[in-house]
Structures are given as structure tokens and as C-alpha cells.
Tab-separated table of C-alpha atoms in Angstrom:
chain	number	residue	atom	x	y	z
T	1	UNK	CA	-33.116	18.820	-169.782
T	2	UNK	CA	-32.636	15.533	-170.911
T	3	UNK	CA	-29.055	13.899	-171.739
T	4	UNK	CA	-28.355	14.043	-175.542
T	5	UNK	CA	-26.248	11.676	-177.378
T	6	UNK	CA	-24.931	11.903	-180.846
T	7	UNK	CA	-25.541	9.340	-183.509
T	8	UNK	CA	-22.867	10.742	-185.876
T	9	UNK	CA	-19.474	12.529	-184.982
T	10	UNK	CA	-19.428	15.988	-185.063
T	11	UNK	CA	-17.409	19.000	-184.390
T	12	UNK	CA	-17.486	23.029	-184.478
T	13	UNK	CA	-15.070	25.575	-186.017
T	14	UNK	CA	-15.044	29.274	-183.943
T	15	UNK	CA	-12.865	32.267	-184.802
T	16	UNK	CA	-11.065	34.157	-182.049
T	17	UNK	CA	-13.095	37.285	-180.133
T	18	UNK	CA	-12.709	40.651	-181.731
T	19	UNK	CA	-13.083	42.683	-178.707
T	20	UNK	CA	-12.414	41.846	-175.229
T	21	UNK	CA	-15.641	42.377	-174.375
T	22	UNK	CA	-16.851	39.332	-176.441
T	23	UNK	CA	-14.360	36.857	-174.442
T	24	UNK	CA	-16.902	36.225	-172.075
T	25	UNK	CA	-19.853	35.578	-174.694
T	26	UNK	CA	-17.357	32.927	-176.710
T	27	UNK	CA	-16.393	31.115	-173.316
T	28	UNK	CA	-20.035	30.692	-172.822
T	29	UNK	CA	-20.795	29.440	-176.642
T	30	UNK	CA	-17.384	27.029	-175.841
T	31	UNK	CA	-19.225	25.789	-172.874
T	32	UNK	CA	-22.447	24.966	-174.482
T	33	UNK	CA	-20.868	23.501	-177.362
T	34	UNK	CA	-18.453	21.232	-175.248
T	35	UNK	CA	-21.586	20.202	-173.529
T	36	UNK	CA	-23.004	17.921	-176.606
T	37	UNK	CA	-19.196	16.132	-176.649
T	38	UNK	CA	-18.139	17.211	-180.092
T	39	UNK	CA	-14.892	15.655	-181.542
T	40	UNK	CA	-13.190	18.741	-181.257
T	41	UNK	CA	-13.509	22.360	-181.870
T	42	UNK	CA	-11.347	24.036	-184.351
T	43	UNK	CA	-9.965	27.964	-184.221
T	44	UNK	CA	-9.320	29.916	-186.881
T	45	UNK	CA	-5.945	31.791	-186.945
T	46	UNK	CA	-4.692	34.545	-189.166
T	47	UNK	CA	-1.752	34.544	-191.497
T	48	UNK	CA	1.615	35.297	-190.461
T	49	UNK	CA	3.394	36.168	-186.969
T	50	UNK	CA	4.984	34.257	-184.496
T	51	UNK	CA	2.550	34.239	-181.781
T	52	UNK	CA	-0.977	32.252	-181.069
T	53	UNK	CA	-2.569	35.519	-179.431
T	54	UNK	CA	-6.096	35.219	-178.986
T	55	UNK	CA	-6.035	32.095	-181.120
T	56	UNK	CA	-4.116	30.291	-178.186
T	57	UNK	CA	-5.907	31.938	-175.672
T	58	UNK	CA	-9.242	30.404	-177.045
T	59	UNK	CA	-7.345	26.971	-177.628
T	60	UNK	CA	-6.083	26.879	-174.035
T	61	UNK	CA	-9.787	27.760	-172.730
T	62	UNK	CA	-11.108	25.090	-174.467
T	63	UNK	CA	-8.436	22.625	-173.257
T	64	UNK	CA	-8.445	23.809	-169.735
T	65	UNK	CA	-12.058	24.212	-168.998
T	66	UNK	CA	-13.508	21.410	-171.381
T	67	UNK	CA	-12.942	17.777	-172.225
T	68	UNK	CA	-13.193	18.290	-175.862
T	69	UNK	CA	-9.890	18.504	-178.052
T	70	UNK	CA	-8.839	21.779	-179.153
T	71	UNK	CA	-7.874	22.173	-183.020
T	72	UNK	CA	-5.296	24.931	-183.844
T	73	UNK	CA	-5.401	26.479	-187.627
T	74	UNK	CA	-2.276	27.283	-189.070
T	75	UNK	CA	-1.523	28.973	-192.289
T	76	UNK	CA	1.328	29.509	-195.073
T	77	UNK	CA	0.755	32.842	-196.587
T	78	UNK	CA	3.403	35.313	-195.037
T	79	UNK	CA	5.167	32.879	-192.852
T	80	UNK	CA	8.689	31.364	-192.895
T	81	UNK	CA	10.108	28.358	-191.516
T	82	UNK	CA	11.163	29.986	-188.467
T	83	UNK	CA	8.128	31.518	-187.600
T	84	UNK	CA	6.026	28.601	-188.304
T	85	UNK	CA	8.371	26.529	-185.942
T	86	UNK	CA	8.235	28.956	-183.142
T	87	UNK	CA	4.223	28.979	-183.595
T	88	UNK	CA	4.338	25.543	-183.681
T	89	UNK	CA	6.303	24.934	-180.589
T	90	UNK	CA	4.069	27.597	-178.945
T	91	UNK	CA	0.827	25.402	-179.562
T	92	UNK	CA	2.686	21.798	-178.654
T	93	UNK	CA	3.868	23.812	-174.748
T	94	UNK	CA	0.245	24.697	-174.588
T	95	UNK	CA	-0.715	21.061	-174.813
T	96	UNK	CA	-2.338	21.489	-178.720
T	97	UNK	CA	-1.658	18.403	-180.368
T	98	UNK	CA	-4.441	18.689	-183.435
T	99	UNK	CA	-3.954	21.061	-186.079
T	100	UNK	CA	-5.437	22.551	-189.868
T	101	UNK	CA	-2.662	23.070	-191.728
T	102	UNK	CA	-3.842	25.795	-194.734
T	103	UNK	CA	-2.435	27.624	-197.443
T	104	UNK	CA	-4.608	30.698	-196.703
T	105	UNK	CA	-5.892	33.228	-198.238
T	106	UNK	CA	-4.287	36.007	-199.994
T	107	UNK	CA	-4.803	39.704	-198.264
T	108	UNK	CA	-7.996	41.539	-199.670
T	109	UNK	CA	-6.714	43.395	-202.722
T	110	UNK	CA	-3.829	41.150	-203.619
T	111	UNK	CA	-3.225	39.530	-206.641
T	112	UNK	CA	-2.334	35.805	-206.544
T	113	UNK	CA	1.212	36.366	-208.199
T	114	UNK	CA	1.990	39.478	-205.420
T	115	UNK	CA	1.326	36.919	-202.473
T	116	UNK	CA	4.157	36.475	-200.126
T	117	UNK	CA	4.199	32.875	-199.499
T	118	UNK	CA	7.278	33.007	-197.306
T	119	UNK	CA	9.037	30.023	-197.008
T	120	UNK	CA	6.074	27.761	-197.039
T	121	UNK	CA	4.762	26.712	-200.787
T	122	UNK	CA	1.891	24.748	-199.959
T	123	UNK	CA	-0.452	23.538	-197.122
T	124	UNK	CA	1.336	19.778	-197.719
T	125	UNK	CA	4.985	21.404	-196.448
T	126	UNK	CA	3.112	23.030	-193.457
T	127	UNK	CA	1.902	19.124	-192.646
T	128	UNK	CA	5.229	18.019	-193.242
T	129	UNK	CA	6.808	20.873	-190.818
T	130	UNK	CA	4.160	20.366	-188.141
T	131	UNK	CA	4.853	16.745	-187.886
T	132	UNK	CA	8.490	17.145	-188.134
T	133	UNK	CA	8.797	19.593	-185.081
T	134	UNK	CA	6.554	17.538	-182.912
T	135	UNK	CA	8.711	14.126	-183.661
T	136	UNK	CA	11.683	16.661	-183.131
T	137	UNK	CA	10.122	17.983	-179.609
T	138	UNK	CA	9.021	14.205	-178.350
T	139	UNK	CA	11.182	11.606	-180.210
T	140	UNK	CA	9.260	8.746	-178.327
T	141	UNK	CA	7.777	8.057	-175.080
T	142	UNK	CA	8.236	6.159	-172.431
T	143	UNK	CA	5.960	3.770	-170.559
T	144	UNK	CA	5.989	1.875	-167.322
T	145	UNK	CA	6.745	-2.029	-167.187
T	146	UNK	CA	4.277	-3.899	-165.451
T	147	UNK	CA	5.917	-5.696	-162.380
T	148	UNK	CA	9.169	-4.251	-162.429
T	149	UNK	CA	9.592	-0.732	-160.434
T	150	UNK	CA	11.864	1.882	-162.251
T	151	UNK	CA	11.961	0.023	-165.318
T	152	UNK	CA	10.462	1.590	-168.809
T	153	UNK	CA	9.527	0.928	-172.266
T	154	UNK	CA	10.764	3.184	-175.332
T	155	UNK	CA	7.617	3.398	-177.316
T	156	UNK	CA	6.736	5.072	-180.806
T	157	UNK	CA	5.831	8.916	-179.956
T	158	UNK	CA	1.812	9.584	-179.937
T	159	UNK	CA	1.529	11.367	-183.574
T	160	UNK	CA	-0.437	14.753	-183.404
T	161	UNK	CA	-3.736	14.822	-185.580
T	162	UNK	CA	-2.840	17.206	-188.992
T	163	UNK	CA	-6.165	18.060	-190.751
T	164	UNK	CA	-6.369	19.950	-194.219
T	165	UNK	CA	-8.517	21.274	-196.276
T	166	UNK	CA	-10.572	19.508	-199.747
T	167	UNK	CA	-12.603	21.402	-202.048
T	168	UNK	CA	-16.181	19.454	-203.163
T	169	UNK	CA	-16.411	22.052	-206.220
T	170	UNK	CA	-12.580	22.214	-207.175
T	171	UNK	CA	-10.104	25.142	-205.632
T	172	UNK	CA	-10.711	28.118	-207.058
T	173	UNK	CA	-7.129	28.259	-207.962
T	174	UNK	CA	-7.258	24.666	-209.763
T	175	UNK	CA	-5.299	24.857	-213.089
T	176	UNK	CA	-7.369	21.228	-214.119
T	177	UNK	CA	-10.052	19.652	-213.061
T	178	UNK	CA	-8.679	17.045	-210.977
T	179	UNK	CA	-5.540	19.401	-209.111
T	180	UNK	CA	-7.525	19.625	-205.859
T	181	UNK	CA	-7.671	15.679	-205.856
T	182	UNK	CA	-4.024	15.738	-206.732
T	183	UNK	CA	-3.339	18.473	-203.657
T	184	UNK	CA	-5.262	16.338	-201.317
T	185	UNK	CA	-2.987	13.146	-202.116
T	186	UNK	CA	-0.159	15.196	-201.888
T	187	UNK	CA	-1.069	16.395	-198.592
T	188	UNK	CA	-1.985	12.636	-197.638
T	189	UNK	CA	1.817	11.641	-198.303
T	190	UNK	CA	2.866	14.255	-196.328
T	191	UNK	CA	1.228	13.197	-193.298
T	192	UNK	CA	-2.159	14.479	-193.093
T	193	UNK	CA	-4.639	12.316	-191.151
T	194	UNK	CA	-8.009	13.891	-191.704
T	195	UNK	CA	-9.930	16.607	-194.220
T	196	UNK	CA	-12.330	18.951	-193.765
T	197	UNK	CA	-13.979	20.177	-196.576
T	198	UNK	CA	-14.752	23.599	-197.437
T	199	UNK	CA	-18.283	24.519	-197.601
T	200	UNK	CA	-21.120	23.148	-200.266
T	201	UNK	CA	-24.913	23.666	-200.586
T	202	UNK	CA	-25.938	20.371	-202.224
T	203	UNK	CA	-24.979	16.664	-200.689
T	204	UNK	CA	-24.037	15.271	-204.096
T	205	UNK	CA	-20.891	17.740	-204.480
T	206	UNK	CA	-19.499	16.232	-201.364
T	207	UNK	CA	-20.442	12.534	-202.194
T	208	UNK	CA	-19.001	12.571	-205.564
T	209	UNK	CA	-16.196	14.504	-204.800
T	210	UNK	CA	-15.242	11.801	-201.930
T	211	UNK	CA	-15.970	8.987	-204.279
T	212	UNK	CA	-13.426	10.558	-206.824
T	213	UNK	CA	-10.506	11.000	-204.257
T	214	UNK	CA	-11.153	7.279	-203.051
T	215	UNK	CA	-10.626	6.246	-206.651
T	216	UNK	CA	-8.026	8.433	-206.687
T	217	UNK	CA	-5.899	6.963	-203.482
T	218	UNK	CA	-7.103	9.357	-200.796
T	219	UNK	CA	-7.999	6.694	-197.463
T	220	UNK	CA	-7.964	9.700	-194.991
T	221	UNK	CA	-11.240	10.488	-193.636
T	222	UNK	CA	-12.824	13.605	-195.079
T	223	UNK	CA	-15.502	15.566	-192.845
T	224	UNK	CA	-17.995	17.750	-194.929
T	225	UNK	CA	-18.119	21.169	-193.744
T	226	UNK	CA	-21.330	22.523	-193.399
T	227	UNK	CA	-22.009	26.045	-192.889
T	228	UNK	CA	-25.928	27.404	-191.807
T	229	UNK	CA	-26.914	30.378	-193.644
T	230	UNK	CA	-29.747	32.088	-191.857
T	231	UNK	CA	-29.902	35.476	-194.110
T	232	UNK	CA	-29.213	36.768	-197.430
T	233	UNK	CA	-26.256	39.373	-196.545
T	234	UNK	CA	-24.583	36.136	-194.950
T	235	UNK	CA	-25.117	34.373	-197.836
T	236	UNK	CA	-23.718	36.633	-200.503
T	237	UNK	CA	-20.814	37.078	-198.413
T	238	UNK	CA	-19.908	33.349	-198.185
T	239	UNK	CA	-20.223	33.245	-201.638
T	240	UNK	CA	-17.825	36.207	-202.639
T	241	UNK	CA	-15.227	34.859	-200.052
T	242	UNK	CA	-15.677	31.004	-201.085
T	243	UNK	CA	-16.230	31.538	-205.332
T	244	UNK	CA	-18.970	28.884	-204.794
T	245	UNK	CA	-22.122	28.693	-207.246
T	246	UNK	CA	-25.391	30.925	-206.033
T	247	UNK	CA	-28.086	27.694	-204.025
T	248	UNK	CA	-30.663	29.396	-205.591
T	249	UNK	CA	-33.460	27.028	-203.418
T	250	UNK	CA	-31.947	28.544	-200.723
T	251	UNK	CA	-31.303	32.181	-201.812
T	252	UNK	CA	-35.057	32.653	-203.128
T	253	UNK	CA	-36.278	31.321	-199.685
T	254	UNK	CA	-34.469	33.403	-197.566
T	255	UNK	CA	-35.018	36.779	-199.945
T	256	UNK	CA	-38.617	36.099	-199.830
T	257	UNK	CA	-39.140	35.637	-196.106
T	258	UNK	CA	-39.941	38.545	-194.517
T	259	UNK	CA	-38.822	37.709	-190.854
T	260	UNK	CA	-35.319	37.379	-189.377
T	261	UNK	CA	-36.629	34.684	-187.341
T	262	UNK	CA	-38.225	32.864	-190.382
T	263	UNK	CA	-34.897	33.407	-192.371
T	264	UNK	CA	-33.036	31.472	-189.619
T	265	UNK	CA	-35.447	28.775	-188.997
T	266	UNK	CA	-35.314	28.057	-192.992
T	267	UNK	CA	-30.821	28.398	-192.781
T	268	UNK	CA	-31.419	25.620	-190.031
T	269	UNK	CA	-33.606	23.629	-191.739
T	270	UNK	CA	-31.138	24.002	-195.142
T	271	UNK	CA	-28.377	22.759	-193.282
T	272	UNK	CA	-29.969	20.235	-191.369
T	273	UNK	CA	-31.160	18.538	-194.461
T	274	UNK	CA	-27.594	18.724	-195.817
T	275	UNK	CA	-26.189	17.165	-192.947
T	276	UNK	CA	-28.566	14.585	-192.974
T	277	UNK	CA	-27.976	13.673	-196.451
T	278	UNK	CA	-24.157	13.333	-196.348
T	279	UNK	CA	-24.564	11.290	-193.387
T	280	UNK	CA	-26.966	8.888	-194.406
T	281	UNK	CA	-24.323	8.695	-197.936
T	282	UNK	CA	-21.752	7.717	-195.576
T	283	UNK	CA	-19.816	10.688	-194.007
T	284	UNK	CA	-17.962	10.089	-190.889
T	285	UNK	CA	-18.700	13.216	-189.242
T	286	UNK	CA	-20.372	16.490	-189.700
T	287	UNK	CA	-18.193	19.895	-189.234
T	288	UNK	CA	-20.093	22.612	-188.351
T	289	UNK	CA	-18.775	26.040	-189.056
T	290	UNK	CA	-20.569	27.783	-185.841
T	291	UNK	CA	-19.824	31.835	-186.193
T	292	UNK	CA	-19.386	31.938	-182.730
T	293	UNK	CA	-22.890	30.807	-182.008
T	294	UNK	CA	-23.655	27.937	-180.179
T	295	UNK	CA	-27.457	27.816	-180.532
T	296	UNK	CA	-27.529	27.782	-184.431
T	297	UNK	CA	-25.443	24.809	-184.922
T	298	UNK	CA	-26.786	23.024	-182.224
T	299	UNK	CA	-30.250	23.347	-183.650
T	300	UNK	CA	-29.179	21.873	-187.007
T	301	UNK	CA	-27.847	18.409	-185.295
T	302	UNK	CA	-31.179	17.994	-183.401
T	303	UNK	CA	-33.285	19.148	-186.534
T	304	UNK	CA	-30.888	16.706	-188.555
T	305	UNK	CA	-31.559	13.783	-186.176
T	306	UNK	CA	-27.684	13.784	-184.982
T	307	UNK	CA	-27.720	14.820	-181.629
T	308	UNK	CA	-31.036	13.295	-179.687
T	309	UNK	CA	-32.415	12.779	-176.466
T	310	UNK	CA	-30.744	9.458	-175.006
T	311	UNK	CA	-34.496	8.513	-173.791
T	312	UNK	CA	-35.783	8.429	-177.482
T	313	UNK	CA	-32.724	5.706	-178.385
T	314	UNK	CA	-34.554	2.354	-178.865
């Protein structure tokens, strides 16, 4: 195959393998995704706990076997300052310097008022904690002075990348229309360097959200998160989890298509059109939820014209 290059930056999200037998399959997926040079690959992580577990194993594989930046998810729900600090240090010790700070979803069947948030009540507080732990661990860096053997110069420390979530159609727990933008401003003020949106189904939702966020004072890049939906069952599950409105055009197309392959092609086409539209509208990149499968997200990038063969570039 001819070498492929990107016309727009892109990244992927994966989740840790659920069984030992799926580890090798995930490694192959990571290798295939890394081969097209994404900006980063993020790995999801469950709430609570003081050990990176399988998430850390995947992040280490990305760091040690590819040239791609691994990005670790961290959540607030059920976590304490001590537990979160231990976990952040564990990731930093493994060479992980990119994070996605999330409030986290409540456990299934738990009411909002019964959620154990622990010591961290918002993702903005988690952003601050990540930055503080890294600053305590590496308060500065020393670089050599050219021409003066043994001399060193104290420079500012390298900052970690801290991404946060953004919600184009509003957060499901928002109490007023602009609360999700106010929350994004708070995350930015806490030290966030990047935002990644939850899924959406229409380009206008993302583009209008970015415009409102910019008018409110958000200056960090806002990556659109796009999820290829390749069958009705997945669409229904995603809508149940996200609270997004039913995308009727996609839903009808998937329901009336009789074959699995046909449904897959429809989902790829829909996601590719969405990626193309937001890229044309000025998105700084595309973040794709991969479901631990490389074929579908790579097909989306190719159909969108974001990943093209080098020989076709003029």
C-alpha cells in the first residue's frame, strides 16, 4: 500500500481489554492505528481505585511499541485526593504525560444525589490536581549550556497535556442553557489544554457550540468526538447512555438495511460526512471512538478524505 498522509490531525479512543484473550487483538488494533500517525490514542478508565490496571498496561504498550502519544482517562466519581494522586503518579512514572480529566458517570442504578464523589467534586478540580502532582514531581528541568561542559540551565518544566470533556448539545445534568459552557471555562481556568466533545450527530451542533464557547471566552482547541454507528443496537445503546436525540435519518437507514455489511457501510458514510463537514468548518482535528476496532475508523478517515495516499497529493 502507498504511504498515507493526513490532511487534518486525528486521534482515537480505545478501552482496555475485558479478557486476557482479547489482549493480542487489541495490540494489533493499536499497531494498525499507530501506523497512520494519529496525534494521540486515549484509553478509557473506570471510576475509583488506586491502580491503573489494564488501562495502564494498554498505555504502556502504546508508549513502548509505537511513536504515538498515549492519553490516560481519569475520573472523579468515587475517588479521593489520595487515591487520585497515587494513580496520577503511577501514570507519570510510566511516562504517561497526557490525560483526559472527567467527572465520570455514576454507577448503573445510582441516583445523582447518591453518587459518592469522594474528594473531587468536578473535573476542574481533577485538572488542578494533575497539574499540581506533575509540578511537585518535576518542578523544573535542566538543559545543557552549549560550549560549557558540566554547566546547566534551569528551564520551565514541561507541562502535561490535560484534556477535558465538552458537550455540544449541553450536559444532561445542566441546570441552565449555558452551564456546560461555564463548566468548560472553569476547566480551562484550572489548566486544561484541550477539550474533546461527547458524540453528536449533526455538524451544526458542533460548529454552533464552538462559536458559543469562543464568544464566552474559551480559547483551548475543541476536538469533535465522532462515533461511527454501524448497527441499530449500537445506536440505541449510545442514545441510552448519552441522552442524545435520535438521529432519525441514520436510524431509519440502519433499520431498513437488511445486511450487516450494508449497515456498516451506512455508518461509515455517515461518520465520514460528519467528519468532513466539521473539518471544513474549522475543527482543529477529528477524534474517533474506535470501539477497539481499527478497520471502521480508518475507513471513515479515508472516505472523509482526511487520510489519503501520498501519490494523490498535488
